Coordinates of C-alpha atoms in Angstrom, one line a residue:
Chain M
X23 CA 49.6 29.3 23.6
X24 CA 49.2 29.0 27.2
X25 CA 45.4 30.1 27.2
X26 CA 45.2 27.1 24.6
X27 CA 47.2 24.5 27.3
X28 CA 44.7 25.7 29.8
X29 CA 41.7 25.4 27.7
X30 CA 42.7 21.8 27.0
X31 CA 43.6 21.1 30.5
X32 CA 40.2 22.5 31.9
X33 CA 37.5 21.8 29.4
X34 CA 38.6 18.9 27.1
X35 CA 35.1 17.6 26.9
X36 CA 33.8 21.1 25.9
X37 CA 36.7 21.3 23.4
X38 CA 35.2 18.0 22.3
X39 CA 32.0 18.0 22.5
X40 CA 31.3 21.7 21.2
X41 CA 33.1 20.1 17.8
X42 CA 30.6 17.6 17.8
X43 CA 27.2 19.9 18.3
X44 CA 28.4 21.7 15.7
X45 CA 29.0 18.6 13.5
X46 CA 25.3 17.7 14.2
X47 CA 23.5 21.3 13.7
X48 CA 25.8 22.1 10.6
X49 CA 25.5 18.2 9.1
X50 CA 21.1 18.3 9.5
X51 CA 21.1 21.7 8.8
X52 CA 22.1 21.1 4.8
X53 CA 19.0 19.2 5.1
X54 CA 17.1 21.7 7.1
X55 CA 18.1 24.7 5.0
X56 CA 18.0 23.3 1.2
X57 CA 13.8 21.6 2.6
X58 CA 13.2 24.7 3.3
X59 CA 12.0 24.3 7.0
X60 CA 14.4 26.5 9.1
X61 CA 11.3 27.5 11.2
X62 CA 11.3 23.6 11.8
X63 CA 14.6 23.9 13.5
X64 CA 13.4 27.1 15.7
X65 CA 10.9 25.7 16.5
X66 CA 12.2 22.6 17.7
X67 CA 15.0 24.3 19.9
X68 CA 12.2 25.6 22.1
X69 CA 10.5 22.6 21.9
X70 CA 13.0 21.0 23.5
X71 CA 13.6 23.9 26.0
X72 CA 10.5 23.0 26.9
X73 CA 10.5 19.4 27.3
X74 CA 13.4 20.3 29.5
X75 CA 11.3 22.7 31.4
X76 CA 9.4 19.9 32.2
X77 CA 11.3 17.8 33.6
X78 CA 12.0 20.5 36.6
X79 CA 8.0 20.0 37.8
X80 CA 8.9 16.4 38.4
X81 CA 5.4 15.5 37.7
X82 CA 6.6 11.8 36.3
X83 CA 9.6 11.0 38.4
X84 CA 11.8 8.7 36.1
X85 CA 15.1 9.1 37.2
X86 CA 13.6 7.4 40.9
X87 CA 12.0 4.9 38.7
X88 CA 15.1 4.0 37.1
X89 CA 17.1 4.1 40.2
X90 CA 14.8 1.1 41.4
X91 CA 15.0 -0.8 38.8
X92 CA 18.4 -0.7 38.1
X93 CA 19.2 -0.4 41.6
X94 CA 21.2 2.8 40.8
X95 CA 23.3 5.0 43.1
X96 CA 21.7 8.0 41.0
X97 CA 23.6 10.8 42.7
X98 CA 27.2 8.8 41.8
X99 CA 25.9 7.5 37.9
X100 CA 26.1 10.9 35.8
X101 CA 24.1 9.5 32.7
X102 CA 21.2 8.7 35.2
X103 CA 21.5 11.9 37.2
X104 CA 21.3 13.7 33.8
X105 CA 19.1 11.3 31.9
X106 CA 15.1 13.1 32.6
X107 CA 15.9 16.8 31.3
X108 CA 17.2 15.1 28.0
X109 CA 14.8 12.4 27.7
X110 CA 11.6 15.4 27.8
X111 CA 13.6 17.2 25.8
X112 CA 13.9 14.3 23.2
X113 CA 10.2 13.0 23.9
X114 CA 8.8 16.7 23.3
X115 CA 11.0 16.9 20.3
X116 CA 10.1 13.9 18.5
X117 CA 6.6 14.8 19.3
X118 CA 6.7 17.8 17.4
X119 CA 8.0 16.0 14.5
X120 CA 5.3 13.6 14.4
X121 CA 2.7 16.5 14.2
X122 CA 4.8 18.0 12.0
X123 CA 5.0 15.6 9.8
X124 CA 1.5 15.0 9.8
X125 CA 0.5 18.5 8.6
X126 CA 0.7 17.2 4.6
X127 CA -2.6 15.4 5.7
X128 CA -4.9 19.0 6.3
X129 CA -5.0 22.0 4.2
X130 CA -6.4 24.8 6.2
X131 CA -3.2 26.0 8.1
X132 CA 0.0 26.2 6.2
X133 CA 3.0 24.3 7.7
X134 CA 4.7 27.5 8.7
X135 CA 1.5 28.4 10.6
X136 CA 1.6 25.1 12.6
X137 CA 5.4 25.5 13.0
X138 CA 4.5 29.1 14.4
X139 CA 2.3 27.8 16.7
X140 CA 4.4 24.9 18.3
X141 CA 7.1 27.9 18.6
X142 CA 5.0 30.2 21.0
X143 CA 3.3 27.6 22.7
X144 CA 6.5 26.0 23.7
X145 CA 7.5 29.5 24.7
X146 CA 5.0 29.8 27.0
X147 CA 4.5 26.1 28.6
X148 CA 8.6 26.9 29.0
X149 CA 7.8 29.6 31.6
X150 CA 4.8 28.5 33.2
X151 CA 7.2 24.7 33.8
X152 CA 9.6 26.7 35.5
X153 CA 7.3 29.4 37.3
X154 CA 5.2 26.0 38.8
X155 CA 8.6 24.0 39.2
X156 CA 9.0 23.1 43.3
X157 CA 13.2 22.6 42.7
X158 CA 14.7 25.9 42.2
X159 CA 14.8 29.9 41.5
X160 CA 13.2 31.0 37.9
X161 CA 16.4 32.5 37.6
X162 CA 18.7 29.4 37.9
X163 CA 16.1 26.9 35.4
X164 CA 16.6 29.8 33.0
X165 CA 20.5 29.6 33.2
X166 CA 20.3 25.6 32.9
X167 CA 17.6 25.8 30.2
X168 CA 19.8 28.1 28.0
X169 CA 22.7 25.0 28.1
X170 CA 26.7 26.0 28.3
X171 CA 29.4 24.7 25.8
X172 CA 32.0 25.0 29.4
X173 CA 29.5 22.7 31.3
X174 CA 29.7 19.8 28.6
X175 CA 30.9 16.8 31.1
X176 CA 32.2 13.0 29.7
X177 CA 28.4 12.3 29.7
X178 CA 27.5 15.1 27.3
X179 CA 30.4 14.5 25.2
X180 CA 29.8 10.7 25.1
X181 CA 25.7 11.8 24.3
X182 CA 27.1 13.9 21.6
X183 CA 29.5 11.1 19.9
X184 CA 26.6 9.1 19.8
X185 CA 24.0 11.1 18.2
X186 CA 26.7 12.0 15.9
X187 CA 27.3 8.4 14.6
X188 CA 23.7 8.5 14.5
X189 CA 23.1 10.9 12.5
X190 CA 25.6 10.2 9.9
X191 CA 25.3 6.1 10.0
X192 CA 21.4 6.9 9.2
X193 CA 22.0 9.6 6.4
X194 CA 24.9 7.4 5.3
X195 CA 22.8 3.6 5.4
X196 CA 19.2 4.9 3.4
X197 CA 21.6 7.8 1.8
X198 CA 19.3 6.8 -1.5
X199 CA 15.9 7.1 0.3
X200 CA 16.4 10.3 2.5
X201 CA 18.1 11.9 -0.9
X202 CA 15.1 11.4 -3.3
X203 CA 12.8 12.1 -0.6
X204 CA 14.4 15.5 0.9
X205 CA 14.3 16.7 -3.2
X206 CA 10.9 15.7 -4.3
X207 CA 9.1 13.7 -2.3
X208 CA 6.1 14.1 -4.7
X209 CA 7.8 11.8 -7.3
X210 CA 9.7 9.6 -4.7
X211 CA 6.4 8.2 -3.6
X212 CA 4.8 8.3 -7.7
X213 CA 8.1 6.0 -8.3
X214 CA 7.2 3.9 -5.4
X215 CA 9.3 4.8 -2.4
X216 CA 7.2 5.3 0.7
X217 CA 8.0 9.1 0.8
X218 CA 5.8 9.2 3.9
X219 CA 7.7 6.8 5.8
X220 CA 11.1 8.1 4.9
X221 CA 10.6 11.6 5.6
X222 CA 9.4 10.7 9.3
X223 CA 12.3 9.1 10.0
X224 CA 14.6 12.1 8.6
X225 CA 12.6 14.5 10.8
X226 CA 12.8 12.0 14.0
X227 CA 16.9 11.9 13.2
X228 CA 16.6 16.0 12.9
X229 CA 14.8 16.5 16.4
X230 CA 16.7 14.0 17.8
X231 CA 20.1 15.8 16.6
X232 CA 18.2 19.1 17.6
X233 CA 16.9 18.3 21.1
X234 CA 19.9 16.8 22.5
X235 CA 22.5 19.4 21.2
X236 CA 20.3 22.3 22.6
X237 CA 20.0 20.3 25.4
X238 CA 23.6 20.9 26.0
X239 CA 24.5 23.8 23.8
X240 CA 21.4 26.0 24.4
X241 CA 18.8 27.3 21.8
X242 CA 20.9 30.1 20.4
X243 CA 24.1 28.0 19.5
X244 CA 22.3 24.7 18.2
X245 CA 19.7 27.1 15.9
X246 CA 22.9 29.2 14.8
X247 CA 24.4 26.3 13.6
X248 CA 21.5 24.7 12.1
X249 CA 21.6 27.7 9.8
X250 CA 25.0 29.3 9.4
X251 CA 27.4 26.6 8.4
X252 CA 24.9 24.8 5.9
X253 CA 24.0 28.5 4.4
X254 CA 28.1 29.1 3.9
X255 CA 28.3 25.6 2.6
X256 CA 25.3 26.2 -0.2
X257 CA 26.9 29.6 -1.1
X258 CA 30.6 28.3 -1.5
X259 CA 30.0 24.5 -2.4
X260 CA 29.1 23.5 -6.5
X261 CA 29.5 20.3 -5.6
X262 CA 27.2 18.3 -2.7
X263 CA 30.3 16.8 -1.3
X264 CA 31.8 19.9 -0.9
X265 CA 28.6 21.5 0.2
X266 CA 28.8 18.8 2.9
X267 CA 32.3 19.4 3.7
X268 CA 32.1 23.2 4.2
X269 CA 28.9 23.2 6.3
X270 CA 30.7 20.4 8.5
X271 CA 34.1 22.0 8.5
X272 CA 32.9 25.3 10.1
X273 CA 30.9 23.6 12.4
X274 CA 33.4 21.3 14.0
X275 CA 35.9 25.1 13.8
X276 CA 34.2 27.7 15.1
X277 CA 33.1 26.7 18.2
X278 CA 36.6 25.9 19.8
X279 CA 37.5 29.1 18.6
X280 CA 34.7 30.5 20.2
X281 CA 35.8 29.4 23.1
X282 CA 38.8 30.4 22.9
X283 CA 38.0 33.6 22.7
X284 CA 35.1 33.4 25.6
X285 CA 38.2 32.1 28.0
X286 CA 40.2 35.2 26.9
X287 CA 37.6 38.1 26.3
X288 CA 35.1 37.0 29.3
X289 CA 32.2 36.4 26.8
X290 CA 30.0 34.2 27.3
X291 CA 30.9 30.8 24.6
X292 CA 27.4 29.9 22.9
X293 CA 27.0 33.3 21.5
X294 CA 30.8 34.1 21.0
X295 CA 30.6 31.2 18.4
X296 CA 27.2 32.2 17.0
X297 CA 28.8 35.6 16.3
X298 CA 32.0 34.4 15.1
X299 CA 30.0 32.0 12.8
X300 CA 27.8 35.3 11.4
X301 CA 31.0 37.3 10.8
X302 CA 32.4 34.0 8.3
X303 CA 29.2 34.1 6.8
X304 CA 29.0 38.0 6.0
X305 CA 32.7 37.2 4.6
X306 CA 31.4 34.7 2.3
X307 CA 28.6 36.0 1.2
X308 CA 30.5 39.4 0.4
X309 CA 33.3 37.1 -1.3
X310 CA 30.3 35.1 -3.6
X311 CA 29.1 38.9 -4.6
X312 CA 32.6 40.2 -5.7
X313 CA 33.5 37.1 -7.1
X314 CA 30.3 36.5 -9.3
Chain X
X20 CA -14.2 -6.9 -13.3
X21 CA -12.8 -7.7 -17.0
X22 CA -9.5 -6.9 -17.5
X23 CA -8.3 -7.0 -21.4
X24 CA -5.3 -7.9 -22.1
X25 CA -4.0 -4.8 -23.2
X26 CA -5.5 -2.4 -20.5
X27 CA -2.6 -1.2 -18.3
X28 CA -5.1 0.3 -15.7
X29 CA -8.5 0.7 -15.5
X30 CA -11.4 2.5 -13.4
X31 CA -14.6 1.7 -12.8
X32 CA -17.2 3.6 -11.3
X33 CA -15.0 5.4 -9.3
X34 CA -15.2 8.6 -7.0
X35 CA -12.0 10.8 -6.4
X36 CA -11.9 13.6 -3.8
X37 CA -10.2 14.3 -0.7
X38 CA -11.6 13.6 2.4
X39 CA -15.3 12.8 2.5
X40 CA -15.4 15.6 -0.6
X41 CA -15.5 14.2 -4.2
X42 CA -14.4 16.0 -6.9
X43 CA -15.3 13.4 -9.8
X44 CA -17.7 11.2 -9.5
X45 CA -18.4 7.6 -11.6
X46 CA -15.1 7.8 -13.6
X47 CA -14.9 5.3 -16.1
X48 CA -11.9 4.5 -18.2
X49 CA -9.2 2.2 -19.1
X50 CA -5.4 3.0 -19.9
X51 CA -4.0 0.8 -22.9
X52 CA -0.9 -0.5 -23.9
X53 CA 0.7 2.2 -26.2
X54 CA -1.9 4.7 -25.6
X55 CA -1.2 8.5 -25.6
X56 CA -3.7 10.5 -23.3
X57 CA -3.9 14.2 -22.4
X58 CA -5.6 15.2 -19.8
X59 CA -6.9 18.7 -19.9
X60 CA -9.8 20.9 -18.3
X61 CA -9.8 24.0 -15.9
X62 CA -8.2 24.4 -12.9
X63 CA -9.8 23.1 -9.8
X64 CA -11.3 20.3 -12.2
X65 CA -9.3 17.7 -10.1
X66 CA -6.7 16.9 -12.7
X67 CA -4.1 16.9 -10.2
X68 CA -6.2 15.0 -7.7
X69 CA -6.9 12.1 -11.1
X70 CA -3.0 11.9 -11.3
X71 CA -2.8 11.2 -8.0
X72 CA -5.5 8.4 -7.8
X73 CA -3.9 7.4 -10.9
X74 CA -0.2 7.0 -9.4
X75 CA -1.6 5.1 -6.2
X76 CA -0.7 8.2 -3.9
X77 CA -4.6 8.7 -3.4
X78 CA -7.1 5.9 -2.6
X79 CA -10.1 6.6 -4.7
X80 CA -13.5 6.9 -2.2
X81 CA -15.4 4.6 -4.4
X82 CA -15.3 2.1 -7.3
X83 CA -12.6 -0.1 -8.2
X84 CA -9.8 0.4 -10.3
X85 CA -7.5 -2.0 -11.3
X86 CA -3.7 -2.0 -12.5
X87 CA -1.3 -4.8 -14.1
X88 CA 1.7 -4.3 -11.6
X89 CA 2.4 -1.1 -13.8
X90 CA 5.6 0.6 -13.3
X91 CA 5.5 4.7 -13.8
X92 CA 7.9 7.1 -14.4
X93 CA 6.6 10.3 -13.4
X94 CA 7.7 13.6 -14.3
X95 CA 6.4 16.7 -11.6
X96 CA 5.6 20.2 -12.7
X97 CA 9.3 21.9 -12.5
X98 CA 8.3 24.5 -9.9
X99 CA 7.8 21.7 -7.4
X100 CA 11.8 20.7 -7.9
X101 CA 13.8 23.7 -6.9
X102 CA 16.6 22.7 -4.9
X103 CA 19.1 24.8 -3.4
X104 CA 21.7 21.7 -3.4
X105 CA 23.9 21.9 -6.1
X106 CA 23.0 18.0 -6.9
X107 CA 23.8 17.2 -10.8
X108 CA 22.1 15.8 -13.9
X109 CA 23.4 12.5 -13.3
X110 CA 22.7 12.8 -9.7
X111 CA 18.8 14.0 -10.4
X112 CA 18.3 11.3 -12.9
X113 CA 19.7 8.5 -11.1
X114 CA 16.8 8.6 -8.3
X115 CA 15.3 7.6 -10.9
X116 CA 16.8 4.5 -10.3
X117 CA 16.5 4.4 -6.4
X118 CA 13.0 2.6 -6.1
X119 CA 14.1 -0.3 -8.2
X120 CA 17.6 -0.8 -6.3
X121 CA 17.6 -2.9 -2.8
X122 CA 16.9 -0.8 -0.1
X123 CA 20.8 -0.9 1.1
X124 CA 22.5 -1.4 -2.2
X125 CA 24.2 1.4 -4.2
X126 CA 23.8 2.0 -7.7
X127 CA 25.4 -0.8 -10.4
X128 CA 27.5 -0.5 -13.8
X129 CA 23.7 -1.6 -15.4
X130 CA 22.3 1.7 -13.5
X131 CA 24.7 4.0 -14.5
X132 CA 24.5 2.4 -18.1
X133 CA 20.8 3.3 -17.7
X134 CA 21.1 6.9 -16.7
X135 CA 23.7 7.3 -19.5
X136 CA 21.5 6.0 -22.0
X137 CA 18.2 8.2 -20.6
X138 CA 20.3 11.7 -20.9
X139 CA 21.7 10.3 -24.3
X140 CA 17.7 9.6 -25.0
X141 CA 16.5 13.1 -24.0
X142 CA 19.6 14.8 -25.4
X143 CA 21.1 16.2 -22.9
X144 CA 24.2 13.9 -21.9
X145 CA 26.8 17.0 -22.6
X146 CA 25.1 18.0 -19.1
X147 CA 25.6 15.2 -17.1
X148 CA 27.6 16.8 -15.3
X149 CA 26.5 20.3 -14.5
X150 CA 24.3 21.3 -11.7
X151 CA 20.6 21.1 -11.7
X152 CA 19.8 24.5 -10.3
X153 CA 21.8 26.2 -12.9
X154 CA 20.0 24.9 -15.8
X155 CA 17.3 26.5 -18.2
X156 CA 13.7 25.3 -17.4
X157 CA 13.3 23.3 -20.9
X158 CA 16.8 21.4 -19.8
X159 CA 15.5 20.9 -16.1
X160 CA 12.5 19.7 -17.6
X161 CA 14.4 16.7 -19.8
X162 CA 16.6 16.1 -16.9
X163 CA 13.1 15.4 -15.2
X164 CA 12.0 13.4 -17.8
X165 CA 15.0 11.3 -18.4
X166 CA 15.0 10.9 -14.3
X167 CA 11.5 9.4 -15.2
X168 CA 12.5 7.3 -18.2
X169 CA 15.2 6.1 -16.0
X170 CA 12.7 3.5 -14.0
X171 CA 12.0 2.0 -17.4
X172 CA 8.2 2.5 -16.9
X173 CA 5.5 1.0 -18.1
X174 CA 3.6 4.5 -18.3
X175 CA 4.9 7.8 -18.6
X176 CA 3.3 10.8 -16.9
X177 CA 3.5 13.9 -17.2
X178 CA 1.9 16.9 -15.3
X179 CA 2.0 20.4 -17.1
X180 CA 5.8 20.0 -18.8
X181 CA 6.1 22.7 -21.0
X182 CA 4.9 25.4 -18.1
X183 CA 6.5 28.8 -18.2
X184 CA 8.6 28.2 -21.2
X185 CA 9.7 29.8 -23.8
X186 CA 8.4 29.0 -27.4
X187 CA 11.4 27.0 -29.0
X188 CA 11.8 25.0 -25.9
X189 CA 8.2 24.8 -25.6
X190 CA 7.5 22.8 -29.3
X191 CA 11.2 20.8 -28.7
X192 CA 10.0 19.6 -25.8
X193 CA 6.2 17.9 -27.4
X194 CA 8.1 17.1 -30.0
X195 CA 10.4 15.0 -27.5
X196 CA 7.2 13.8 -25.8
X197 CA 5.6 12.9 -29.3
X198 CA 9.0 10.9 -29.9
X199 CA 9.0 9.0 -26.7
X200 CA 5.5 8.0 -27.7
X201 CA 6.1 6.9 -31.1
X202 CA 9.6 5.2 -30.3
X203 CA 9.5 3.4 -27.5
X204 CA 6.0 2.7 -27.3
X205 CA 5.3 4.2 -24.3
X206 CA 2.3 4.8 -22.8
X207 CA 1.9 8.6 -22.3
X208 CA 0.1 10.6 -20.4
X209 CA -0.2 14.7 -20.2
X210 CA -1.5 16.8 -18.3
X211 CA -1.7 20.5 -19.6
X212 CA -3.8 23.2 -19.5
X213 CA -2.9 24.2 -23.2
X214 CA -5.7 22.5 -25.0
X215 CA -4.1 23.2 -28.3
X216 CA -0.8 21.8 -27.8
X217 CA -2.2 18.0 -26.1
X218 CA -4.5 18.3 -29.2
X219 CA -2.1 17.8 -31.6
X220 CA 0.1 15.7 -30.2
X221 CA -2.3 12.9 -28.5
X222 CA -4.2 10.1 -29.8
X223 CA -7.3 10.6 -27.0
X224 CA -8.6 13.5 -24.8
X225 CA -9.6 13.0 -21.1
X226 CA -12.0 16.5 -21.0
X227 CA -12.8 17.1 -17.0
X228 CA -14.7 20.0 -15.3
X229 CA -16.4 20.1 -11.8
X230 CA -17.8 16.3 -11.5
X231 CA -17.6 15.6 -15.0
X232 CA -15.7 13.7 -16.8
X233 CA -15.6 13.0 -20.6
X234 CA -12.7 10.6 -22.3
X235 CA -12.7 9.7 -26.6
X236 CA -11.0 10.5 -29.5
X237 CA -9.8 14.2 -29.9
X238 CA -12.0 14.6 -32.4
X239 CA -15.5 13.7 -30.3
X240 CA -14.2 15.5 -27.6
X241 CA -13.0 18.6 -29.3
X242 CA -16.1 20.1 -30.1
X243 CA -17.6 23.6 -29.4
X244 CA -20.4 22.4 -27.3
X245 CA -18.1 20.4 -24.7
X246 CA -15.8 23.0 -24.6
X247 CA -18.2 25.7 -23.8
X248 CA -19.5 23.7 -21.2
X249 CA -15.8 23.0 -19.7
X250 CA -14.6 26.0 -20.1
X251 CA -17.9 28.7 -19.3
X252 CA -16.8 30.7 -22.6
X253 CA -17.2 30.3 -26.5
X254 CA -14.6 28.6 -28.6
X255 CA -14.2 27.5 -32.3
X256 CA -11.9 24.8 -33.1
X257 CA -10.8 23.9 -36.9
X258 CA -8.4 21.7 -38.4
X259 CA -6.1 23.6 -40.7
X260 CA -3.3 21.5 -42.6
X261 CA -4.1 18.2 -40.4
X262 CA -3.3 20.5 -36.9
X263 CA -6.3 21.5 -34.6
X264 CA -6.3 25.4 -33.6
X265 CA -8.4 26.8 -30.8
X266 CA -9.6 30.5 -30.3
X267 CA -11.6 32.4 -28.7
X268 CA -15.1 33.2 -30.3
X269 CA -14.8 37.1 -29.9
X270 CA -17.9 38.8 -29.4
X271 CA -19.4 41.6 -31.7

């Protein structure tokens, strides 16, 4: 009980705000699993490891820009001190869905190949940003790149709550639209819905949920949860709300868990929760086979 | 270009394809009120690629082709729909009703009423409630088609329905189609690969192979000639108690 007071007394945002990122990966990941287009959401974690990568070369100096035009104190305004690794990491996400969702239009590489390409090359353009950036060790980008639930702030958490009501006001609003279009797109647009149109804006709303939760998470948590909670919500649920409900039930669970256990074992959070989210699904999955 | 009063759609000199590539050239053709069309040839023939000129989801690269505001209820081959979301019947079919609702509004009594009336058509409203991805393929292909009778269309399309099934569901499922024709007066069209089966259930044959393109009664269309030169191989048709059968001529 005391480890909990402690935990609530030293990390409330991460409490929070690892609830949330897990909210987000496990809400688009129903979508991201049942399209069939996990290597979408790998793909887009590095991505936006990359686009944070970037942002350490300082090439386009933003956060000066904005410091003049604002006339910002930017070392005392958190958002602002904060705001170019997450910006490249959104602007290198959204990019990727754009070509992504492009790739309907040619027919000599499959979508998977293109996805497979995007993932290595943002792989590589990662190290070679950090190897060329002028700031700091290789070492310490790597450490930052890789995001911690402990080092979510007010500004992450506040980030977080509003890609959350994002994400759900926008799934929510054209629920009709990004429903027919996510399940067959084919006959969405033969019935007149711009299928085209619709199923950009659900991949902007996924690599915006995507970049900005890795941003603060790390790759391996916000990929974990992209997959894990949605998968143990399609195996248990018969019923889409409950599919919903499940997938977004052990997303907004796990991770303070998974902290708590961090804080008392020494591991390290983001992969404490991915492993405690694998062992719920191997108990699942081994509870679907008995039971069916 | 004249447009009769009972053409729903019609092309006119025109050139499908992808890209700068055509596939058919100089189609011309008109879709009438109450007319029942199957649409057969080999693969790679650029049926699928005629559907979609057809629906509006692929300019054509030349000619013109007109259309009366038409409204179509589409029905996909059933391997395209396999979702791992345990969505149900009535969910499935009432997307069928999404495209005609405001872009913000949610469905009304008169939709559900609809969708009621659709599964009731099709006959499968004891399933309104289970889940799609459980069903057999003949019941996720009249879930599909009551999703498509749904928008109320004008025309009804279907691409390769009775795919992968197994006999009975097979001839239930033309005879449904037949039905839907004769009943409500739909416009039909079919797209199948089984020349026999849109044979005998159609009232005119649209005959396409590698930029060309025949369309006429089945019984112009249906001979030995055109189909050896669709089809690269040797066939006899006959008519045997009103019903047209199709074999292979075997060699001696």
């Amino acid at each position: 009980m005391e480890i909990i007071h402690q935990l609530i007394e030293l990390f409330p945002y991460a409490i929070l705000g690892s609830i949330l990122a897990g909210i987000i990966c496990a809400f688009l990941g129903i979508f991201v699993v049942s399209q069939r287009v996990v290597f979408l959401g790998a793909s887009l974690t590095q991505v936006s490891v990359a686009g944070v990568a970037f942002s350490f070369l300082h090439l386009i100096n933003l956060e000066s820009f904005l410091t003049d035009v604002f006339k910002i104190d930017i070392e005392h305004n958190a958002f602002f001190h904060n705001f170019e690794p997450a910006f490249f990491s959104l602007t290198f996400a959204v990019i990727c869905v754009l070509i992504f969702s492009q790739t309907y239009r040619q027919k000599y590489i499959t979508q998977d190949g293109i996805l497979g390409i995007i993932f290595v090359i943002s792989i590589a353009l990662r190290i070679i940003f950090i190897q060329k950036s002028p700031v700091a060790e290789v070492s310490e980008i790597e450490s930052i790149l890789k995001g911690d639930i402990l080092f979510i702030g007010q500004t992450q958490f506040f980030t977080l709550l509003g890609v959350t009501i994002l994400t759900v006001s926008v799934f929510v609003i054209f629920q009709k639209q990004l429903k027919f279009v996510t399940f067959d797109p084919e006959t969405a647009m033969a019935h007149g819905m711009n299928s085209r149109f619709w199923l950009l804006i659900f991949y902007i709303i996924v690599g915006t949920g995507i970049s900005l939760t890795t941003r603060f998470v790390g790759d391996v948590f916000a990929f974990a949860f992209l997959i894990i909670p949605s998968s143990i919500g399609i195996l248990i649920g018969r019923k889409i709300s409950q599919v919903f409900i499940i997938a977004v039930l052990v997303g907004a669970i796990i991770p303070p868990i998974s902290l708590y256990f961090a804080f008392v074992f020494d591991f390290s959070s983001g992969p404490t929760a991915v492993v405690l989210a694998f062992i719920l699904f191997i108990i699942t999955y081994i509870g679907k086979k008995i039971l069916a | 270009m004249k447009f009769l009063d009972n053409e729903l759609i019609k092309f006119s000199g025109v050139s499908i394809g992808y890209g700068k590539k055509s596939i058919l050239e100089n189609i011309n053709f008109s879709i009438l009120e109450n007319d029942f069309i199957g649409i057969v040839g080999p693969n790679g023939s650029g049926k699928t690629t005629l559907l979609k000129t057809l629906l509006g989801n692929l300019r054509p690269l030349s000619g013109e082709t007109t259309r009366d505001k038409v409204q179509f209820g589409y029905v996909p081959q059933r391997d395209v729909v396999q979702p791992l979301l345990p969505y149900s019947v009535y969910d499935v079919v009432m997307m069928g009703r999404y495209s005609l609702m405001g872009k913000l509004s949610k469905p009304h009594k008169e939709d559900e009423e609809i969708v009621n009336a659709c599964l009731a058509h099709v006959g499968i409203e004891d399933l309104k409630n289970h889940r799609y991805n459980s069903l057999s393929g003949g019941q996720r292909q009249r879930t599909l088609i009551a999703r498509a009778l749904a928008v109320q269309p004008k025309i009804l399309i279907l691409d390769e329905p009775t795919n992968g099934m197994d006999t009975p569901s097979h001839y239930s499922l033309l005879e449904l189609i037949s039905q839907l024709h004769d009943e409500s007066n739909l416009t039909v069209l079919i797209v199948s690969h089984l020349l026999t089966d849109v044979a005998n259930i159609v009232k005119r044959l649209m005959l396409l192979e590698k930029n060309h393109f025949q369309i006429g009664n089945i019984d112009e269309i249906l001979s030995e000639d055109n189909l050896k030169k669709t089809y690269s191989s040797d066939f006899s048709v006959s008519k045997i108690n009103g019903e047209y059968l199709i074999s292979s001529k075997k060699k001696v």
